[in-house]
Each structure stands twice: as structure tokens, then as C-alpha cells.
XYZ file of C-alpha atoms in Angstrom:
658
model
C 0.074 0.274 0.052
C 1.249 3.359 -0.747
C 3.030 5.364 2.084
C 1.856 8.838 3.438
C 3.486 11.840 2.137
C 5.704 10.749 -0.400
C 5.267 11.867 -3.950
C 3.959 9.510 -6.459
C 7.383 9.910 -8.335
C 9.009 8.304 -5.463
C 6.185 6.206 -4.181
C 6.768 2.365 -4.802
C 3.822 -0.234 -4.380
C 3.725 -3.950 -4.158
C 1.123 -5.824 -6.206
C 0.662 -9.425 -7.056
C 2.103 -10.776 -10.900
C 1.592 -13.306 -12.766
C -0.943 -16.413 -12.573
C 0.932 -18.082 -9.540
C 0.232 -14.259 -7.653
C 3.888 -13.549 -6.652
C 4.288 -10.185 -5.062
C 6.445 -7.904 -6.978
C 7.532 -4.169 -6.343
C 7.148 -1.095 -9.055
C 7.268 2.262 -9.120
C 3.570 3.807 -8.559
C 3.980 5.353 -11.806
C 4.983 2.370 -14.291
C 3.237 0.818 -17.707
C 2.499 -2.601 -15.756
C 0.029 -0.481 -13.868
C -1.941 0.922 -16.717
C -5.296 -0.660 -16.864
C -6.248 -2.221 -20.108
C -9.423 0.036 -21.694
C -9.605 1.406 -24.898
C -11.078 4.707 -25.439
C -13.096 6.045 -28.505
C -12.727 8.970 -30.059
C -15.381 11.924 -30.091
C -17.651 12.563 -32.910
C -19.949 15.502 -32.862
C -23.738 15.504 -32.678
C -25.047 15.004 -36.264
C -26.382 18.501 -37.911
C -29.672 17.191 -39.581
C -30.885 15.252 -36.413
C -31.720 12.754 -38.099
C -32.678 10.091 -35.978
C -30.558 6.948 -37.271
C -27.302 9.260 -36.893
C -28.493 10.530 -33.439
C -29.389 7.163 -31.985
C -25.434 6.267 -33.212
C -24.435 9.082 -31.703
C -25.538 8.808 -28.216
C -24.592 5.049 -28.420
C -21.097 5.982 -29.005
C -21.138 9.164 -26.734
C -22.340 6.757 -23.909
C -19.187 4.501 -23.966
C -16.864 8.190 -24.231
C -18.889 9.183 -20.749
C -18.988 6.097 -19.102
C -14.902 5.416 -19.822
C -14.066 9.395 -18.855
C -16.309 8.674 -15.079
C -14.656 5.633 -15.048
C -11.394 7.428 -15.271
C -12.056 10.014 -12.597
C -12.654 7.529 -10.019
C -9.380 6.001 -10.151
C -7.412 6.547 -7.255
C -4.294 9.135 -7.469
C -1.420 7.074 -8.694
C -4.032 4.826 -10.892
C -5.071 8.081 -12.716
C -1.629 9.244 -13.296
C -0.814 5.506 -14.543
C -4.048 5.617 -17.300
C -3.338 9.477 -18.233
C 0.829 9.203 -18.782
C 0.956 5.457 -20.634
C -2.817 5.115 -22.454
C -2.278 6.786 -25.845
C -6.235 5.708 -26.607
C -7.047 8.503 -23.743
C -4.852 11.198 -25.399
C -6.653 10.264 -28.938
C -9.638 10.493 -27.442
C -9.224 14.254 -25.396
C -7.963 15.348 -28.455
C -10.738 14.199 -30.785
C -13.161 16.399 -28.126
C -10.844 19.312 -28.004
C -10.456 19.066 -32.497
C -14.423 18.596 -32.998
C -16.472 19.853 -30.146
C -18.836 22.094 -31.276
C -17.812 26.025 -30.880
C -20.397 29.192 -30.321
C -21.334 29.611 -33.891
C -20.609 25.614 -35.526
C -24.202 24.617 -36.500
C -25.047 21.491 -34.289
C -27.938 19.365 -34.262
C -28.160 20.085 -30.188
C -31.323 21.523 -30.311
C -33.077 18.959 -32.108
C -33.000 16.328 -29.159
C -32.751 17.273 -25.601
C -30.888 13.862 -24.969
C -27.799 14.672 -27.543
C -27.814 18.069 -25.480
C -27.849 16.350 -21.999
C -25.138 13.515 -23.233
C -23.369 16.626 -24.909
C -23.197 18.474 -21.682
C -22.130 14.861 -19.812
C -18.919 14.596 -21.729
C -18.316 18.472 -21.936
C -18.263 18.285 -18.153
C -16.346 15.072 -18.135
C -13.197 16.363 -20.019
C -12.880 19.600 -18.581
C -12.702 17.435 -14.708
C -10.042 15.047 -16.373
C -7.900 17.883 -18.094
C -8.248 20.025 -14.160
C -6.919 17.111 -12.572
C -4.349 16.253 -15.059
C -2.931 20.165 -14.317
C -3.378 19.492 -10.708
C 0.122 18.027 -9.242
C -1.268 18.031 -5.521
C -4.839 16.934 -5.221
C -3.914 16.325 -0.971
C -1.346 16.191 1.328
C -1.404 12.357 0.951
C -1.459 12.566 -2.993
C 0.780 14.916 -4.641
C 3.846 15.165 -7.825
C 6.658 17.038 -6.668
C 6.331 19.888 -8.638
C 9.787 19.676 -11.194
C 8.365 16.255 -12.083
C 4.695 17.286 -12.969
C 6.702 19.722 -14.865
C 8.470 17.080 -16.555
C 5.774 14.488 -16.887
C 3.252 17.123 -18.327
C 5.630 18.689 -20.693
C 7.412 15.848 -21.863
C 4.747 13.512 -22.722
C 2.693 16.012 -24.470
C -0.510 16.223 -21.580
C -0.432 20.244 -22.480
C 0.533 22.105 -25.042
C -0.011 25.442 -26.700
C -3.085 24.225 -29.229
C -4.463 21.892 -26.703
C -4.291 24.950 -24.133
C -5.817 27.310 -26.669
C -8.798 25.130 -27.232
C -9.258 24.604 -23.354
C -9.977 28.460 -23.489
C -12.287 27.940 -26.268
C -14.315 25.486 -25.210
C -14.219 26.402 -21.527
C -13.559 29.443 -21.158
C -16.972 30.577 -20.978
C -18.550 30.082 -17.519
C -15.408 28.645 -16.113
C -12.708 31.439 -16.729
C -11.638 31.823 -13.256
C -10.771 28.145 -12.704
C -9.692 27.935 -16.000
C -6.812 30.732 -15.187
C -5.803 28.597 -12.216
C -4.894 25.387 -14.198
C -3.199 27.486 -16.920
C -1.528 29.443 -14.441
C -0.244 26.679 -12.777
C 0.446 24.985 -15.956
C 2.572 27.467 -17.079
C 4.406 28.586 -13.487
C 5.710 24.781 -12.906
C 6.814 24.586 -16.183
C 7.994 27.864 -17.998
C 9.095 26.149 -21.123
C 5.566 26.606 -22.185
C 6.327 30.047 -22.656
C 8.728 29.636 -25.117
C 6.562 27.079 -27.110
C 3.999 30.211 -26.809
C 7.122 32.508 -27.929
C 7.375 30.242 -31.252
C 3.669 29.955 -32.036
C 2.944 33.325 -32.445
C 5.168 33.403 -35.914
C 2.376 30.315 -36.993
C -0.525 32.613 -35.853
C 0.739 35.799 -37.172
C 1.169 34.038 -40.694
C -3.038 32.305 -40.602
C -3.199 36.576 -40.854
C -0.549 36.823 -43.945
C -2.216 33.286 -45.711
C -5.578 35.132 -45.399
C -4.554 38.255 -47.094
C -3.076 36.051 -49.798
C -5.850 33.876 -50.722
C -7.847 37.589 -50.750
C -5.402 38.338 -53.478
C -3.833 41.073 -50.659
C 0.271 41.482 -50.386
C 0.721 42.540 -46.762
C 3.303 44.791 -45.838
C 4.524 43.022 -42.799
C 5.296 39.441 -44.792
C 8.931 40.237 -44.955
C 9.227 38.091 -48.161
C 11.988 39.892 -50.831
C 11.359 37.173 -53.170
C 9.359 38.728 -55.871
C 6.048 37.026 -57.368
C 5.178 35.462 -60.170
C 3.291 36.732 -62.735
C 0.597 34.491 -62.435
C 0.738 34.293 -58.458
C -1.994 36.409 -58.050
C -4.780 35.492 -60.726
C -8.142 35.222 -59.806
C -7.137 35.132 -55.636
C -9.549 37.834 -54.856
C -12.408 37.508 -52.518
C -14.724 38.470 -55.172
C -14.281 35.631 -57.411
C -13.022 33.076 -55.155
C -15.215 29.763 -55.290
C -17.856 29.909 -53.044
C -16.142 27.243 -50.315
C -13.228 28.358 -50.273
C -14.403 31.920 -49.360
C -16.656 30.299 -46.904
C -13.846 27.806 -45.251
C -11.681 31.517 -45.289
C -13.981 33.097 -43.034
C -14.448 30.088 -41.207
C -10.817 30.317 -40.505
C -10.299 33.955 -39.809
C -13.298 33.192 -37.583
C -11.820 30.782 -35.771
C -8.557 32.532 -35.245
C -9.615 35.043 -33.499
C -12.023 33.534 -31.164
C -9.374 31.465 -30.093
C -6.788 34.392 -29.431
C -9.219 35.814 -27.576
C -10.155 33.135 -25.559
C -6.720 32.593 -24.668
C -5.481 36.489 -24.044
C -9.159 36.895 -21.842
C -8.399 33.591 -20.239
C -4.631 34.001 -19.378
C -3.742 37.893 -19.603
C 0.012 37.204 -18.412
C 0.461 36.075 -22.448
C 0.243 39.410 -23.604
C 3.733 40.708 -23.094
C 4.586 37.404 -25.378
C 2.119 38.825 -28.015
C 3.878 42.171 -27.465
C 7.024 41.059 -28.262
C 5.860 40.013 -31.655
C 4.737 43.289 -32.190
C 1.190 41.638 -32.720
C -1.096 44.284 -32.141
C 0.204 46.350 -34.905
C -0.170 43.056 -37.552
C -3.804 42.707 -36.402
C -4.886 46.479 -36.963
C -2.811 46.324 -40.223
C -5.212 42.764 -40.759
C -8.422 44.274 -40.131
C -7.938 47.248 -42.526
C -7.116 45.544 -45.641
C -9.211 41.875 -45.123
C -12.080 43.199 -43.700
C -13.235 45.137 -46.225
C -12.512 42.740 -48.535
C -14.052 40.139 -47.343
C -17.620 41.997 -46.132
C -17.693 43.626 -50.223
C -17.922 39.676 -51.174
C -20.193 38.437 -49.077
C -22.430 41.417 -49.465
C -21.999 41.208 -53.860
C -21.991 37.649 -54.313
C -25.116 35.788 -54.683
C -24.693 32.906 -52.120
C -27.264 30.425 -50.318
C -28.668 32.634 -47.916
C -28.751 30.495 -44.889
C -24.914 30.803 -45.846
C -24.930 34.161 -46.789
C -26.048 34.922 -43.180
C -23.451 32.704 -41.512
C -20.761 33.778 -43.231
C -21.179 37.813 -42.393
C -22.420 36.672 -38.992
C -19.180 35.437 -38.579
C -17.447 38.241 -39.992
C -18.893 40.604 -37.960
C -17.841 38.321 -34.641
C -14.358 38.178 -35.893
C -14.683 42.101 -36.308
C -16.097 42.476 -32.751
C -12.923 39.963 -31.484
C -10.076 41.587 -32.843
C -11.344 44.846 -31.671
C -11.583 43.321 -28.159
C -7.737 41.826 -28.624
C -6.338 44.963 -29.118
C -8.445 47.037 -25.900
C -6.580 43.417 -24.118
C -3.636 44.143 -25.107
C -3.384 47.825 -24.374
C -4.976 46.899 -21.304
C -2.641 44.495 -20.015
C 0.463 46.201 -21.256
C 0.035 49.411 -21.183
C -3.124 50.689 -19.316
C -2.716 48.685 -16.076
C 0.235 49.361 -15.389
C -0.155 52.859 -15.339
C -3.473 52.537 -13.527
C -1.394 50.362 -10.958
C 1.368 53.383 -10.411
C 3.921 50.525 -11.662
C 7.835 51.334 -11.737
C 9.274 53.410 -15.527
C 4.943 54.224 -16.193
C 6.524 56.925 -18.525
C 7.249 54.223 -20.770
C 3.814 52.486 -20.613
C 2.616 55.855 -21.811
C 4.874 55.692 -24.671
C 3.878 52.439 -25.835
C 0.366 53.230 -25.246
C 0.824 56.711 -27.819
C 3.022 54.390 -30.057
C 0.255 52.143 -30.461
C -2.450 54.501 -30.744
C -0.014 56.263 -33.631
C 0.048 53.602 -35.529
C -3.769 52.836 -35.320
C -3.600 56.582 -36.895
C -3.335 54.702 -40.590
C -5.657 52.044 -39.661
C -8.613 54.755 -40.477
C -11.568 51.783 -40.181
C -9.898 50.393 -37.233
C -9.624 53.027 -34.974
C -13.448 54.130 -35.560
C -14.032 50.662 -35.084
C -12.032 50.369 -31.661
C -13.214 53.728 -30.403
C -16.793 52.961 -31.308
C -16.291 49.640 -28.764
C -13.817 51.082 -26.555
C -13.706 55.381 -26.579
C -10.670 56.499 -26.738
C -11.692 59.373 -24.744
C -12.512 57.120 -22.088
C -8.146 56.308 -21.948
C -7.330 59.710 -22.320
C -8.820 60.438 -19.329
C -6.861 57.647 -17.234
C -3.748 59.122 -18.621
C -4.908 62.824 -17.208
C -5.769 60.883 -13.885
C -2.092 59.415 -14.107
C -0.259 62.444 -15.373
C -2.013 65.701 -14.152
C 0.883 68.103 -14.882
C 1.347 66.707 -17.757
C -1.592 67.184 -19.364
C -3.447 70.384 -19.070
C -4.516 71.251 -22.434
C -5.294 68.001 -23.550
C -9.058 68.754 -23.787
C -8.478 72.488 -23.892
C -10.378 72.237 -28.207
C -14.061 72.145 -27.978
C -14.191 70.224 -30.926
C -11.555 67.848 -29.818
C -13.707 65.703 -27.423
C -16.670 66.414 -29.932
C -14.868 64.252 -32.412
C -14.651 61.919 -30.495
C -18.572 61.520 -29.479
C -19.450 62.112 -32.913
C -17.201 59.034 -33.578
C -17.423 59.999 -37.799
C -14.331 58.019 -39.697
C -13.654 60.938 -41.145
C -13.462 63.859 -38.339
C -11.912 61.650 -35.590
C -8.537 61.503 -37.186
C -7.590 64.904 -37.319
C -8.641 65.833 -33.766
C -7.043 62.409 -32.683
C -3.554 63.216 -34.764
C -3.612 66.762 -32.843
C -3.927 64.675 -29.339
C -1.414 62.068 -29.638
C 1.038 65.208 -30.996
C 0.539 67.509 -27.574
C 0.009 64.179 -25.715
C 3.279 62.423 -26.846
C 5.347 65.668 -26.264
C 3.807 66.364 -22.763
C 4.565 62.864 -22.058
C 8.595 62.683 -22.743
C 8.729 66.711 -21.586
C 10.835 66.823 -18.803
C 13.513 69.604 -19.364
C 15.924 71.087 -17.218
C 16.450 74.731 -16.653
C 19.240 74.421 -19.023
C 17.585 72.896 -21.890
C 14.522 75.170 -21.405
C 17.265 78.368 -21.946
C 18.532 76.952 -24.678
C 14.943 76.284 -26.917
C 13.960 80.119 -26.175
C 17.665 81.248 -27.560
C 16.949 79.078 -30.632
C 13.783 80.459 -31.261
C 14.833 83.906 -30.375
C 17.667 83.861 -32.621
C 15.366 83.396 -35.953
C 12.224 85.546 -34.056
C 13.739 88.134 -32.576
C 10.839 90.120 -31.983
C 8.973 87.653 -30.250
C 9.347 88.184 -25.935
C 10.653 85.267 -24.258
C 7.136 85.224 -22.454
C 5.283 84.637 -25.554
C 7.572 81.539 -26.429
C 7.860 80.065 -23.396
C 4.030 80.383 -23.995
C 3.936 78.820 -27.463
C 6.898 76.087 -26.153
C 4.178 75.419 -23.400
C 1.522 74.545 -25.488
C 2.933 72.407 -27.965
C 5.028 70.273 -25.784
C 8.003 71.878 -25.753
C 8.778 71.133 -29.678
C 10.623 74.078 -31.157
C 9.997 73.125 -34.512
C 6.309 72.955 -34.231
C 6.247 76.475 -32.589
C 8.208 78.066 -35.335
C 6.302 76.054 -37.806
C 3.097 77.680 -36.335
C 4.309 81.337 -35.918
C 5.172 81.453 -39.596
C 2.525 80.032 -41.019
C 0.464 82.144 -38.825
C -1.514 78.676 -37.097
C -1.345 79.004 -33.421
C -4.122 78.100 -31.351
C -6.698 81.530 -30.168
C -5.320 80.891 -26.685
C -2.060 81.925 -27.832
C -3.435 84.380 -30.484
C -4.826 86.802 -27.497
C -1.484 86.971 -26.075
C 0.829 89.664 -26.887
C 3.781 88.738 -29.041
C 6.255 91.127 -27.100
C 4.868 89.799 -23.083
C 7.949 89.496 -21.303
C 9.102 86.537 -19.324
C 7.320 86.463 -15.867
C 10.150 87.122 -13.077
C 9.860 84.149 -10.802
C 9.864 85.796 -6.981
C 12.364 83.698 -5.239
C 10.981 81.651 -2.244
C 12.665 82.434 1.396
C 14.446 79.659 2.650
C 13.010 77.215 5.175
C 15.193 78.310 7.783
C 14.128 81.992 7.543
C 10.500 81.420 7.719
C 10.562 78.390 10.403
C 9.024 78.851 13.461
C 9.389 77.054 16.340
C 8.802 77.747 20.095
C 12.729 77.436 21.129
C 13.743 80.052 17.936
C 16.381 82.017 19.465
C 16.804 80.139 23.172
C 20.481 78.824 24.353
C 20.608 75.561 21.918
C 19.527 77.168 18.391
C 22.154 76.507 16.273
C 20.670 77.690 13.185
C 20.483 81.312 14.763
C 23.975 80.938 16.952
C 27.295 80.495 16.014
C 28.565 79.375 19.548
C 26.852 77.202 22.123
C 28.246 76.471 25.547
C 29.047 72.746 25.179
C 28.992 72.304 28.760
C 25.380 72.469 28.785
C 24.802 69.825 26.191
C 25.089 66.382 27.583
C 24.261 62.793 26.487
C 22.537 60.599 28.745
C 22.140 61.174 32.492
C 24.596 64.009 33.663
C 27.823 62.774 35.002
C 28.303 63.770 38.730
C 25.161 65.016 39.090
C 22.949 62.541 41.152
C 18.499 63.421 42.347
C 19.774 64.787 45.607
C 22.220 66.773 44.452
C 19.789 68.552 41.585
C 16.758 69.509 44.445
C 19.491 70.314 46.900
C 20.715 73.118 44.041
C 18.850 76.399 45.670
C 21.054 78.746 43.174
C 18.211 79.731 41.296
C 16.433 81.205 44.598
C 19.168 82.981 45.394
C 19.383 84.507 41.905
C 15.613 85.749 42.416
C 16.724 86.793 46.066
C 17.590 90.516 45.234
C 14.279 90.791 42.993
C 11.793 90.287 45.547
C 13.592 92.273 48.862
C 12.981 94.963 46.511
C 9.138 94.906 46.800
C 9.719 94.765 50.672
C 10.594 98.331 50.574
C 8.672 100.671 52.254
C 9.208 104.249 52.821
C 7.089 106.221 55.834
C 9.022 108.859 56.185
C 11.968 110.209 55.159
C 14.625 111.882 57.664
C 16.629 114.694 55.805
C 19.642 115.479 57.079
C 21.998 118.447 56.279
C 24.253 116.796 53.690
C 26.978 119.494 51.857
C 27.401 116.868 48.849
C 23.329 116.955 47.958
C 23.723 113.152 46.740
C 20.761 112.498 49.368
C 18.586 115.380 48.104
C 19.296 113.502 44.352
C 18.455 110.153 45.310
C 14.870 111.231 46.461
C 14.050 113.800 42.987
C 14.534 116.647 45.482
C 17.418 118.393 43.681
C 15.709 120.759 41.871
C 12.890 123.692 42.229
C 10.054 122.875 39.157
C 8.830 127.189 40.118
C 6.250 125.505 36.867
C 4.234 123.237 39.062
C 0.597 122.511 38.534
C -1.536 122.727 41.951
C -4.683 122.309 40.108
C -6.265 119.237 41.088
C -4.470 119.067 44.036
C -7.524 120.108 46.394
C -9.449 117.734 44.297
C -10.855 114.307 45.634
C -10.307 112.384 42.834
C -12.843 110.083 41.908
C -15.449 111.505 43.511
C -17.800 112.298 40.661
C -17.679 108.785 39.601
C -21.128 106.512 39.187
C -19.686 103.848 41.163
C -21.988 102.275 43.172
C -21.844 102.326 47.106
C -21.669 98.198 47.354
C -19.479 97.949 44.507
C -16.990 100.636 46.724
C -17.010 98.773 49.287
C -16.839 95.289 47.810
C -13.291 95.912 46.110
C -10.347 94.167 47.748
C -7.193 93.228 46.953
C -6.597 89.657 47.244
C -3.073 89.517 46.124
C -0.778 89.993 48.076
C 1.514 91.669 45.205
C -1.077 94.236 44.634
C -1.674 95.445 48.240
C 2.028 96.212 48.187
C 2.510 98.537 45.169
C -0.832 100.068 46.773
C 1.253 100.413 49.758
C 4.133 102.260 48.042
C 1.700 104.696 45.942
C 0.616 105.598 49.055
C 4.593 106.162 50.861
C 5.197 108.044 47.960
C 2.266 110.140 47.885
C 2.568 110.987 51.516
C 5.793 112.263 51.334
C 5.204 114.126 48.395
C 2.912 116.387 50.756
C 5.138 116.136 53.708
C 8.666 117.039 52.290
C 8.768 120.443 51.210
C 11.250 122.339 48.935
C 11.817 125.159 51.665
C 13.352 121.947 54.260
C 11.645 123.580 56.707
C 11.066 121.023 59.584
C 7.249 119.875 60.514
C 5.468 119.396 63.288
C 6.000 115.956 65.203
C 2.489 116.041 66.363
C 0.928 116.291 62.904
C 3.055 113.325 61.671
C 1.916 111.423 64.654
C -1.692 112.211 63.852
C -0.984 111.301 59.921
C 0.434 108.158 60.636
C -2.716 107.363 63.299
C -5.020 107.880 59.991
C -2.869 105.784 58.020
C -2.961 102.694 60.285
C -6.910 103.516 61.148
C -6.872 103.130 57.255
C -5.834 100.354 57.002
C -7.419 98.871 59.977
C -11.005 99.258 57.749
C -9.616 97.734 54.097
């Protein structure tokens, strides 16, 4: 029995062998472990619904359905033995991918419900078989080493590019997410499939060249340098070729376009490989040359009505799918990276503009693309991604109108102008020196123009000096430039002040402001805890109190009386402002009672108190000053001591009342 958690490629099993039932040990993946079973190849349902053919189809399909159901029920090791070593199984699966009805193919499914049910069963079983074949790990016990799995599916051709393309066409609708995981795992585990896809693309592109050759149209991209024979294109035109050949050609084109679209829609990671082969330009060129010729042939020739309707439906379907292919390639190689803000975004913008520029030669394709996927939406995306590069994209009112009308004749000039602006704006990253060089080169040819006007023209035309000079000389400037003064001087740029001069901070001009001080007291700067200090020393440091002591002692000075002594030098008098006699002293208000006429109420006056001690001391100093002015007279006569005592008693009484 199989051991747990051992990959299938390393697993060995012991089984009975031979008529005597002797046991032998074999690798789990071995041809002798394959069951003998013959898988039938698939045949599509009958188109006409004949009872005999319907019965034959149901019987044949029943065998296929039962065999596939049996295969899916096998355990992990037996399933892979059957898949790898049973060639009839691979022929059965390949026949279904090749002959199963596509979307536009006529089938007899609608004629019989039994046929439709049987077809759905086979369709589901085939998809589940391929899904299991693309899974290298079914559970923790059943798995294959990824490297060995990659070799198995690649070397045994379990998957190849044509099979993957057919899987996308048949099962992409309704199973896109599951199918994407399946194909992603195949390409991830075996990167060689990317190389196979790269080698397959020239063959896919060759399909377009073959169709053009059959229609008698020489492609510019065929690369065939050999001269054509004189009768090479004789009668090889869509309008003259046989009916069956034209129908096969239309079917060939429809199947190719549908397959490519289904593959890119299911597995967008392959878009980068298509881009490497310049597939988008080849597709647009083929669209422009082949589609009108085929449409003309189908319209003008006398076909069976049902055949004509079928061919016209396929041509219309091909047109739609080719436009959708172009949009998928642009979406995943240009637009999506721009939207995601990927690195080197300018290169993606340039790629998008180069593709749009190439579309200018394909008028029909460009108009049909814009009708299905408006280019204005893509331009709006670019405006959001690069608002500083595209301020003038929609400066002309007719530009958007032409897009909106979507006329093949009127869309091209406006679109061309738009691309010129965008292309020039996208690559415009000029330095100051390059800008000055452009200005000087234009002024050398047109010295009468002002630098301000030239600069405005450069900004309008994406800094393309040749385009500016040409439009000025031919008088083709935009209306916004015609309104400007051609002698307009260059605007003076006000230099912004430095950041240091305009900064504002709470620590400006302090002792550690290195931006405004050349020297700092480094003794005040240290890292971590200051050495030699402790918490106790910091708390007992009263230096700041000593520094403020003299300041607060000044508030304790109250002078009630100033003794006047005989001082010959007069220095004592000068200290109290008694050194001069003021003959022009104004005593008009000496006898007036200040505030007596105020309208303050009695209660308000009584309630006034000095709650703050500092205010109270200041008030007392002011009273002392006025008392001194009244007591000290200029004539230096001594006052009566009795009068002084009365005044002191009055002051003490006043203080007690307060």
C-alpha cells in the first residue's frame, strides 16, 4: 500500500504478478500498472438530426462518458498511470478538443434534448479530466513533486499550446477563474510553455498573411523579399474565389480570432509575449486590409441565404473579437500598469501613445475601436495618472466632440492633434538649461518675440521648438496664443525665502538654536544622564532661588518717612528727586478728590479688595510716595512731630478699615 506524504514519483507499490500471484515491487508510475481500456474518439452530434444518426451518436457518446467517469473515479496513482501511458485516452481527449462544437458552429443539440444532455455530460467530464491533469497536488497524501510534474506534462505532451488554446475556447465561458488557475499552474510549474508560446506566435501571425494572400492582398509585413510570379495572384480575390473556399476562409478567420481572444481573456499574462511580436500592429493592419474586402465579397456575391447569413455573422464576430483583442493587449501591457502606478510609468505611456499613433494609418480599425472602447476614456485615465503633463489635452472644444460623433473622417485630425500633444507632453522633462537653449534658438530666428510669449508657445506645443516656429510662421497658433501679446516679457519668478528664515518654533533664539547662534555652551550639552549629578544634588541646588532673592527683596521696601539731614554734597537729595525746584508746578488738582464724582455704587466701592498680596504692597508704596510728596517740602522746614503722629494714626486706621 502507498505510504503517506511520499510524492507519487518516489512511491513504490507491491502488487501480485503473474498467474501464480507472486508479489513484486514497482514504481507507482509504471506502464504495467495501466488498466487495459480502449477509449473511443469523439464525434460531434449530427447537424440534421436524423434519428439513425442521433441514435448512433448517443450510443457512441455513452461509451465515452462511462470511460471518462471511470477514469475520474480512479485513485491518484492509478489515474496518473492511465493518463501517462494510455495513448487511446489522449486520442479521445484530443478528438474532443478538435471536433467539439464552438459557439457559432451549427449543431444538432437543439433538435434532441437527449443529444444536448449527453453533450453536456461529455463536456463536463473532459474538463474535469484536464483539470485533474493540471493539478500536481490533490491532497497532503496525493501529490507529485513539482519538478517531476513539470516534466511529465511537458515530455508526454499532456498539454501543449494548441491544446491550451482549445481549452480556452471550449471552457472559458463560465469557467474563466478556474481555467485561469489551471493554465497559470501549468505555466508556473513548467516555464518552457512560455518558450513554446513564443515559437507558436509566428505561426498564428502567419494565419493572417495566408488569409490576405488568399484574398489577393499583399501584406506589408510578410517579410517576403522574393519577387512574385506573374500569375501568382491571378483570380485570387475574395470576390472571385469559389464559394466553398470563401466560406472556409471566413471560418478560418473567425476561429483564429475567437481562439486568440479566449486565450488572452483567460490568461492575460500571455499579453506580454504577444507584445514582443508586435502582434497589435499586425492585427490592426490585417483588420484594415482584409475585413472590407471580405465584407464586400459576401454582400455582392449571390450565395445561399443561410450560408450568406452565416458568413456575415462570422465576419461581424471576427471584427468584434479583433477589436477586443487589441483592447486586451493595450489594457494589460499599457493601461493596467499605469493604473497600478507601476515603476517606469512613462515608458508605459509612451507605448500606449505609439500604439495609438500606429492606429492613425488604420482608419476603419481606429473608428471601430473607438466605438467599442472610447479612446476618451483612456485619455481620461492618462489625465488622472499625469495631471501635470496634460493640462491642455481637452483645451479645444471640438476635440471631444469629434470623439463623441465618432466620424471616421473627422476623428483622425483631432486624434492626431491629441497624440501630438500627449506625445510631446509625455516626454517633456526639460531642465532649466535645456529650456533656456530652446528659448535662445527660437529668439535667434524670431528676435521680435518676447520670452514670455515664446515660453507660452513652448508649453502649448509640448516644448517642440520646430512645431512652435512652424505654427508662428504659418500663423497657425491656437486661439489662446493669438490673444497674447507677442512682445510679452518673461514673468519674473519671485524667489521663495529659505525654509530656515520662515520657520517658526517655540525654541527659536534659545541657547541651543544652532540656526541663529554660531557658538553654543557645550558644557550645557550632554548625552544621557549628566555625570557627577544625582537626584539629591539636583533637588538641593538652590541657585535659582538665590538669583531671584534680590528681585523679590525690592518689594519689601516701604518708606514711611524720609529723614532729611544736612548733606553738603547734595547726593542724598538727588536720590529722592529733590535736587531741583520746579517753579511751574501745577497745583490745580491738589485739592480735588479724585474719583468723587464717579457713578460707582456704594456696594461696589465697599466690595473692592486687593486679593493678591503683590497688588496690596504696590498700593502701599504708591500711598507712601504721595504722603512723602505732601510731607517733604521744597523749603526744607521741619514739620511738627504732632502732625506727623496724627497722620500715621490716620493711615493705620485706614488700613484696619480695609
